[in-house]
Amino acid sequence: MPYEMLNNQNAPFTGSYKIDVFAPPEKVWDWLSRVEMWASWRQDVTSSYWVRGEGPNGTMKWRLRGVLGFTARVEAWRREREMRWEAVSYGTRVWHALRIDGDFRRTLVTLEVAGHGGLLRFYPTRALFTHHVNRSNEIWLGALKTKLEAGKNDSIMPPSSTRNPFEDNVSLPSEQSRHDR
């Protein structure tokens, strides 16, 4: 991807999103880089997985709300610092640059996107596509912040397996213990 595309204000679609997360960069990276876990904590993603390889030069797929499916090739992968990939959906090319910067207490996550072609060529589909992608990126970063700042055990590190991290988060008191009160 021409890296300059992200800063091209003439692209039919550009977006820039930033969020401050009260967590160290390595924790942020652990959740962002685990593509196979996105669907378990991003409410707008219905599926996500690596198709070929993981990380640098890997290929990943994810689907937004069961409607927009993306296939992406990773172009840059600097552990705990940066991920860049080019995604394609319905002939639309969207470049993503995700940067992580911080210290042991907090991390600034910056996501820049730019796209052209396919659905972005026509105003009605461009407006719809832009709305869904903008909303998805806001949900993604908001969910990341909530996940890492929630203070639950599963927000510290992603689980070592692909088990749903929200499983068994809440336990209700049993009938017996309610009567003992």
PDB file of C-alpha atoms in Angstrom:
ATOM      1  CA  MET A   1       0.000   0.000   0.000  1.00  0.00           C
ATOM      2  CA  PRO A   2       1.275   3.410  -0.722  1.00  0.00           C
ATOM      3  CA  TYR A   3       1.710   4.703   2.844  1.00  0.00           C
ATOM      4  CA  GLU A   4       1.057   8.198   1.491  1.00  0.00           C
ATOM      5  CA  MET A   5      -2.556   7.139   0.798  1.00  0.00           C
ATOM      6  CA  LEU A   6      -3.374   7.455   4.486  1.00  0.00           C
ATOM      7  CA  ASN A   7      -2.532  11.141   4.402  1.00  0.00           C
ATOM      8  CA  ASN A   8      -4.241  11.748   1.054  1.00  0.00           C
ATOM      9  CA  GLN A   9      -7.161  14.082   1.745  1.00  0.00           C
ATOM     10  CA  ASN A  10      -8.397  13.490  -1.815  1.00  0.00           C
ATOM     11  CA  ALA A  11      -9.179   9.832  -1.131  1.00  0.00           C
ATOM     12  CA  PRO A  12     -12.950   9.196  -1.189  1.00  0.00           C
ATOM     13  CA  PHE A  13     -12.744   7.846   2.349  1.00  0.00           C
ATOM     14  CA  THR A  14     -10.327   8.754   5.137  1.00  0.00           C
ATOM     15  CA  GLY A  15     -10.622   8.487   8.865  1.00  0.00           C
ATOM     16  CA  SER A  16      -8.476   9.051  11.917  1.00  0.00           C
ATOM     17  CA  TYR A  17      -9.309   7.719  15.365  1.00  0.00           C
ATOM     18  CA  LYS A  18      -7.424   8.057  18.651  1.00  0.00           C
ATOM     19  CA  ILE A  19      -8.039   6.675  22.096  1.00  0.00           C
ATOM     20  CA  ASP A  20      -6.113   6.808  25.346  1.00  0.00           C
ATOM     21  CA  VAL A  21      -6.126   3.487  27.203  1.00  0.00           C
ATOM     22  CA  PHE A  22      -5.060   3.097  30.824  1.00  0.00           C
ATOM     23  CA  ALA A  23      -2.938  -0.005  30.141  1.00  0.00           C
ATOM     24  CA  PRO A  24       0.637  -0.643  29.027  1.00  0.00           C
ATOM     25  CA  PRO A  25       1.411  -1.058  25.299  1.00  0.00           C
ATOM     26  CA  GLU A  26       2.115  -4.795  25.599  1.00  0.00           C
ATOM     27  CA  LYS A  27      -1.413  -5.447  26.938  1.00  0.00           C
ATOM     28  CA  VAL A  28      -2.956  -3.318  24.191  1.00  0.00           C
ATOM     29  CA  TRP A  29      -0.887  -5.163  21.579  1.00  0.00           C
ATOM     30  CA  ASP A  30      -1.917  -8.546  22.981  1.00  0.00           C
ATOM     31  CA  TRP A  31      -5.597  -7.784  22.380  1.00  0.00           C
ATOM     32  CA  LEU A  32      -5.210  -6.000  19.035  1.00  0.00           C
ATOM     33  CA  SER A  33      -2.852  -8.554  17.490  1.00  0.00           C
ATOM     34  CA  ARG A  34      -5.035 -11.580  18.368  1.00  0.00           C
ATOM     35  CA  VAL A  35      -7.225 -11.359  15.272  1.00  0.00           C
ATOM     36  CA  GLU A  36      -8.895 -14.697  16.045  1.00  0.00           C
ATOM     37  CA  MET A  37     -10.255 -13.140  19.273  1.00  0.00           C
ATOM     38  CA  TRP A  38     -11.773  -9.971  17.744  1.00  0.00           C
ATOM     39  CA  ALA A  39     -15.231 -11.513  17.383  1.00  0.00           C
ATOM     40  CA  SER A  40     -15.280 -12.365  21.109  1.00  0.00           C
ATOM     41  CA  TRP A  41     -14.901  -8.757  22.298  1.00  0.00           C
ATOM     42  CA  ARG A  42     -15.886  -6.553  19.354  1.00  0.00           C
ATOM     43  CA  GLN A  43     -19.669  -6.515  19.193  1.00  0.00           C
ATOM     44  CA  ASP A  44     -19.703  -5.519  15.519  1.00  0.00           C
ATOM     45  CA  VAL A  45     -17.425  -8.342  14.314  1.00  0.00           C
ATOM     46  CA  THR A  46     -19.232 -11.615  13.612  1.00  0.00           C
ATOM     47  CA  SER A  47     -16.114 -13.595  12.640  1.00  0.00           C
ATOM     48  CA  SER A  48     -12.356 -13.034  12.472  1.00  0.00           C
ATOM     49  CA  TYR A  49      -9.440 -15.336  11.750  1.00  0.00           C
ATOM     50  CA  TRP A  50      -6.046 -15.714  10.119  1.00  0.00           C
ATOM     51  CA  VAL A  51      -6.228 -17.310   6.679  1.00  0.00           C
ATOM     52  CA  ARG A  52      -2.523 -17.694   6.024  1.00  0.00           C
ATOM     53  CA  GLY A  53       0.275 -17.043   8.464  1.00  0.00           C
ATOM     54  CA  GLU A  54      -0.051 -14.786  11.465  1.00  0.00           C
ATOM     55  CA  GLY A  55       1.495 -11.373  11.842  1.00  0.00           C
ATOM     56  CA  PRO A  56       3.938 -10.101   9.246  1.00  0.00           C
ATOM     57  CA  ASN A  57       2.879 -10.988   5.697  1.00  0.00           C
ATOM     58  CA  GLY A  58      -0.130 -12.868   7.056  1.00  0.00           C
ATOM     59  CA  THR A  59      -3.617 -12.748   5.611  1.00  0.00           C
ATOM     60  CA  MET A  60      -6.654 -12.230   7.825  1.00  0.00           C
ATOM     61  CA  LYS A  61     -10.413 -12.088   7.344  1.00  0.00           C
ATOM     62  CA  TRP A  62     -13.159 -10.506   9.388  1.00  0.00           C
ATOM     63  CA  ARG A  63     -16.833  -9.738   8.883  1.00  0.00           C
ATOM     64  CA  LEU A  64     -18.725  -6.687  10.181  1.00  0.00           C
ATOM     65  CA  ARG A  65     -22.290  -7.351  11.294  1.00  0.00           C
ATOM     66  CA  GLY A  66     -22.465 -10.260   8.878  1.00  0.00           C
ATOM     67  CA  VAL A  67     -22.600  -7.785   5.968  1.00  0.00           C
ATOM     68  CA  LEU A  68     -19.164  -6.403   5.078  1.00  0.00           C
ATOM     69  CA  GLY A  69     -16.477  -9.046   4.769  1.00  0.00           C
ATOM     70  CA  PHE A  70     -12.833  -7.989   4.573  1.00  0.00           C
ATOM     71  CA  THR A  71      -9.744  -9.885   3.478  1.00  0.00           C
ATOM     72  CA  ALA A  72      -6.506  -8.168   4.438  1.00  0.00           C
ATOM     73  CA  ARG A  73      -2.815  -8.626   3.848  1.00  0.00           C
ATOM     74  CA  VAL A  74      -0.554  -7.439   6.651  1.00  0.00           C
ATOM     75  CA  GLU A  75       2.121  -5.059   5.398  1.00  0.00           C
ATOM     76  CA  ALA A  76       3.827  -3.990   8.634  1.00  0.00           C
ATOM     77  CA  TRP A  77       3.978  -5.679  12.020  1.00  0.00           C
ATOM     78  CA  ARG A  78       6.189  -4.062  14.639  1.00  0.00           C
ATOM     79  CA  ARG A  79       5.407  -5.778  17.935  1.00  0.00           C
ATOM     80  CA  GLU A  80       3.799  -3.426  20.456  1.00  0.00           C
ATOM     81  CA  ARG A  81       4.222  -0.469  18.078  1.00  0.00           C
ATOM     82  CA  GLU A  82       2.489  -0.754  14.700  1.00  0.00           C
ATOM     83  CA  MET A  83       0.310  -2.841  12.396  1.00  0.00           C
ATOM     84  CA  ARG A  84      -0.531  -1.872   8.821  1.00  0.00           C
ATOM     85  CA  TRP A  85      -2.692  -3.779   6.402  1.00  0.00           C
ATOM     86  CA  GLU A  86      -4.589  -3.434   3.141  1.00  0.00           C
ATOM     87  CA  ALA A  87      -8.137  -4.807   3.243  1.00  0.00           C
ATOM     88  CA  VAL A  88     -10.518  -5.473   0.365  1.00  0.00           C
ATOM     89  CA  SER A  89     -14.312  -5.683   0.497  1.00  0.00           C
ATOM     90  CA  TYR A  90     -16.548  -5.653  -2.595  1.00  0.00           C
ATOM     91  CA  GLY A  91     -13.705  -4.233  -4.669  1.00  0.00           C
ATOM     92  CA  THR A  92     -13.110  -1.432  -2.157  1.00  0.00           C
ATOM     93  CA  ARG A  93      -9.528  -1.118  -0.948  1.00  0.00           C
ATOM     94  CA  VAL A  94      -9.077   0.187   2.592  1.00  0.00           C
ATOM     95  CA  TRP A  95      -5.665   0.775   4.172  1.00  0.00           C
ATOM     96  CA  HIS A  96      -5.283   0.696   7.941  1.00  0.00           C
ATOM     97  CA  ALA A  97      -2.366   1.982  10.009  1.00  0.00           C
ATOM     98  CA  LEU A  98      -2.613   1.181  13.707  1.00  0.00           C
ATOM     99  CA  ARG A  99      -0.001   2.769  15.979  1.00  0.00           C
ATOM    100  CA  ILE A 100       0.579   2.120  19.674  1.00  0.00           C
ATOM    101  CA  ASP A 101       2.569   4.509  21.831  1.00  0.00           C
ATOM    102  CA  GLY A 102       2.825   4.631  25.590  1.00  0.00           C
ATOM    103  CA  ASP A 103       4.502   3.636  28.806  1.00  0.00           C
ATOM    104  CA  PHE A 104       3.772   1.192  31.625  1.00  0.00           C
ATOM    105  CA  ARG A 105       0.602   3.107  32.649  1.00  0.00           C
ATOM    106  CA  ARG A 106      -1.137   4.319  29.541  1.00  0.00           C
ATOM    107  CA  THR A 107      -1.152   3.882  25.794  1.00  0.00           C
ATOM    108  CA  LEU A 108      -2.293   6.084  22.948  1.00  0.00           C
ATOM    109  CA  VAL A 109      -3.802   4.025  20.138  1.00  0.00           C
ATOM    110  CA  THR A 110      -4.081   5.763  16.768  1.00  0.00           C
ATOM    111  CA  LEU A 111      -5.880   4.250  13.802  1.00  0.00           C
ATOM    112  CA  GLU A 112      -5.781   5.886  10.374  1.00  0.00           C
ATOM    113  CA  VAL A 113      -7.728   4.529   7.425  1.00  0.00           C
ATOM    114  CA  ALA A 114      -8.089   5.509   3.781  1.00  0.00           C
ATOM    115  CA  GLY A 115      -9.928   3.871   0.949  1.00  0.00           C
ATOM    116  CA  HIS A 116     -10.864   4.056  -2.698  1.00  0.00           C
ATOM    117  CA  GLY A 117     -12.535   2.112  -5.475  1.00  0.00           C
ATOM    118  CA  GLY A 118     -15.408  -0.355  -5.342  1.00  0.00           C
ATOM    119  CA  LEU A 119     -18.282   0.866  -3.154  1.00  0.00           C
ATOM    120  CA  LEU A 120     -16.579   4.238  -2.634  1.00  0.00           C
ATOM    121  CA  ARG A 121     -17.052   5.235  -6.284  1.00  0.00           C
ATOM    122  CA  PHE A 122     -20.753   6.027  -5.904  1.00  0.00           C
ATOM    123  CA  TYR A 123     -22.190   8.469  -3.400  1.00  0.00           C
ATOM    124  CA  PRO A 124     -24.986   6.299  -1.927  1.00  0.00           C
ATOM    125  CA  THR A 125     -22.749   3.281  -1.347  1.00  0.00           C
ATOM    126  CA  ARG A 126     -19.857   5.522  -0.235  1.00  0.00           C
ATOM    127  CA  ALA A 127     -22.088   7.081   2.450  1.00  0.00           C
ATOM    128  CA  LEU A 128     -23.257   3.667   3.663  1.00  0.00           C
ATOM    129  CA  PHE A 129     -19.773   2.121   3.587  1.00  0.00           C
ATOM    130  CA  THR A 130     -18.233   5.133   5.338  1.00  0.00           C
ATOM    131  CA  HIS A 131     -20.898   5.047   8.051  1.00  0.00           C
ATOM    132  CA  HIS A 132     -20.340   1.340   8.781  1.00  0.00           C
ATOM    133  CA  VAL A 133     -16.545   1.520   8.749  1.00  0.00           C
ATOM    134  CA  ASN A 134     -16.456   4.685  10.907  1.00  0.00           C
ATOM    135  CA  ARG A 135     -18.856   3.155  13.409  1.00  0.00           C
ATOM    136  CA  SER A 136     -16.899  -0.105  13.456  1.00  0.00           C
ATOM    137  CA  ASN A 137     -13.602   1.654  14.151  1.00  0.00           C
ATOM    138  CA  GLU A 138     -15.170   3.665  16.980  1.00  0.00           C
ATOM    139  CA  ILE A 139     -16.663   0.491  18.470  1.00  0.00           C
ATOM    140  CA  TRP A 140     -13.344  -1.324  18.095  1.00  0.00           C
ATOM    141  CA  LEU A 141     -11.311   1.253  19.991  1.00  0.00           C
ATOM    142  CA  GLY A 142     -14.053   1.845  22.559  1.00  0.00           C
ATOM    143  CA  ALA A 143     -14.363  -1.896  23.215  1.00  0.00           C
ATOM    144  CA  LEU A 144     -10.582  -2.146  23.569  1.00  0.00           C
ATOM    145  CA  LYS A 145     -10.553   0.652  26.140  1.00  0.00           C
ATOM    146  CA  THR A 146     -13.461  -0.863  28.062  1.00  0.00           C
ATOM    147  CA  LYS A 147     -11.908  -4.338  27.955  1.00  0.00           C
ATOM    148  CA  LEU A 148      -8.547  -3.228  29.274  1.00  0.00           C
ATOM    149  CA  GLU A 149      -9.815  -0.757  31.861  1.00  0.00           C
ATOM    150  CA  ALA A 150     -12.622  -2.932  33.248  1.00  0.00           C
ATOM    151  CA  GLY A 151     -10.411  -4.439  35.942  1.00  0.00           C
ATOM    152  CA  LYS A 152     -11.641  -7.981  35.357  1.00  0.00           C
ATOM    153  CA  ASN A 153      -9.190 -10.838  35.365  1.00  0.00           C
ATOM    154  CA  ASP A 154      -9.690 -11.520  31.670  1.00  0.00           C
ATOM    155  CA  SER A 155      -8.886  -7.904  30.786  1.00  0.00           C
ATOM    156  CA  ILE A 156      -5.303  -8.236  31.954  1.00  0.00           C
ATOM    157  CA  MET A 157      -4.095 -10.676  29.286  1.00  0.00           C
ATOM    158  CA  PRO A 158      -5.935 -12.431  26.495  1.00  0.00           C
ATOM    159  CA  PRO A 159      -6.598 -16.070  27.230  1.00  0.00           C
ATOM    160  CA  SER A 160      -4.051 -18.531  25.900  1.00  0.00           C
ATOM    161  CA  SER A 161      -6.685 -20.393  23.894  1.00  0.00           C
ATOM    162  CA  THR A 162      -9.426 -19.162  21.612  1.00  0.00           C
ATOM    163  CA  ARG A 163     -11.976 -19.835  24.358  1.00  0.00           C
ATOM    164  CA  ASN A 164     -14.558 -17.087  24.699  1.00  0.00           C
ATOM    165  CA  PRO A 165     -13.011 -14.686  27.270  1.00  0.00           C
ATOM    166  CA  PHE A 166     -16.468 -13.599  28.464  1.00  0.00           C
ATOM    167  CA  GLU A 167     -17.440 -17.111  29.473  1.00  0.00           C
ATOM    168  CA  ASP A 168     -18.093 -17.403  33.210  1.00  0.00           C
ATOM    169  CA  ASN A 169     -17.553 -13.668  33.850  1.00  0.00           C
ATOM    170  CA  VAL A 170     -20.687 -13.407  35.951  1.00  0.00           C
ATOM    171  CA  SER A 171     -21.827 -15.940  38.481  1.00  0.00           C
ATOM    172  CA  LEU A 172     -25.181 -15.647  40.152  1.00  0.00           C
ATOM    173  CA  PRO A 173     -25.610 -16.865  43.707  1.00  0.00           C
ATOM    174  CA  SER A 174     -27.122 -20.315  43.931  1.00  0.00           C
ATOM    175  CA  GLU A 175     -30.587 -20.900  45.422  1.00  0.00           C
ATOM    176  CA  GLN A 176     -29.001 -22.207  48.615  1.00  0.00           C
ATOM    177  CA  SER A 177     -26.787 -19.190  49.221  1.00  0.00           C
ATOM    178  CA  ARG A 178     -29.671 -16.770  48.585  1.00  0.00           C
ATOM    179  CA  HIS A 179     -31.713 -18.426  51.321  1.00  0.00           C
ATOM    180  CA  ASP A 180     -28.790 -18.241  53.757  1.00  0.00           C
ATOM    181  CA  ARG A 181     -28.809 -14.433  53.755  1.00  0.00           C
TER     182      ARG A 181
END
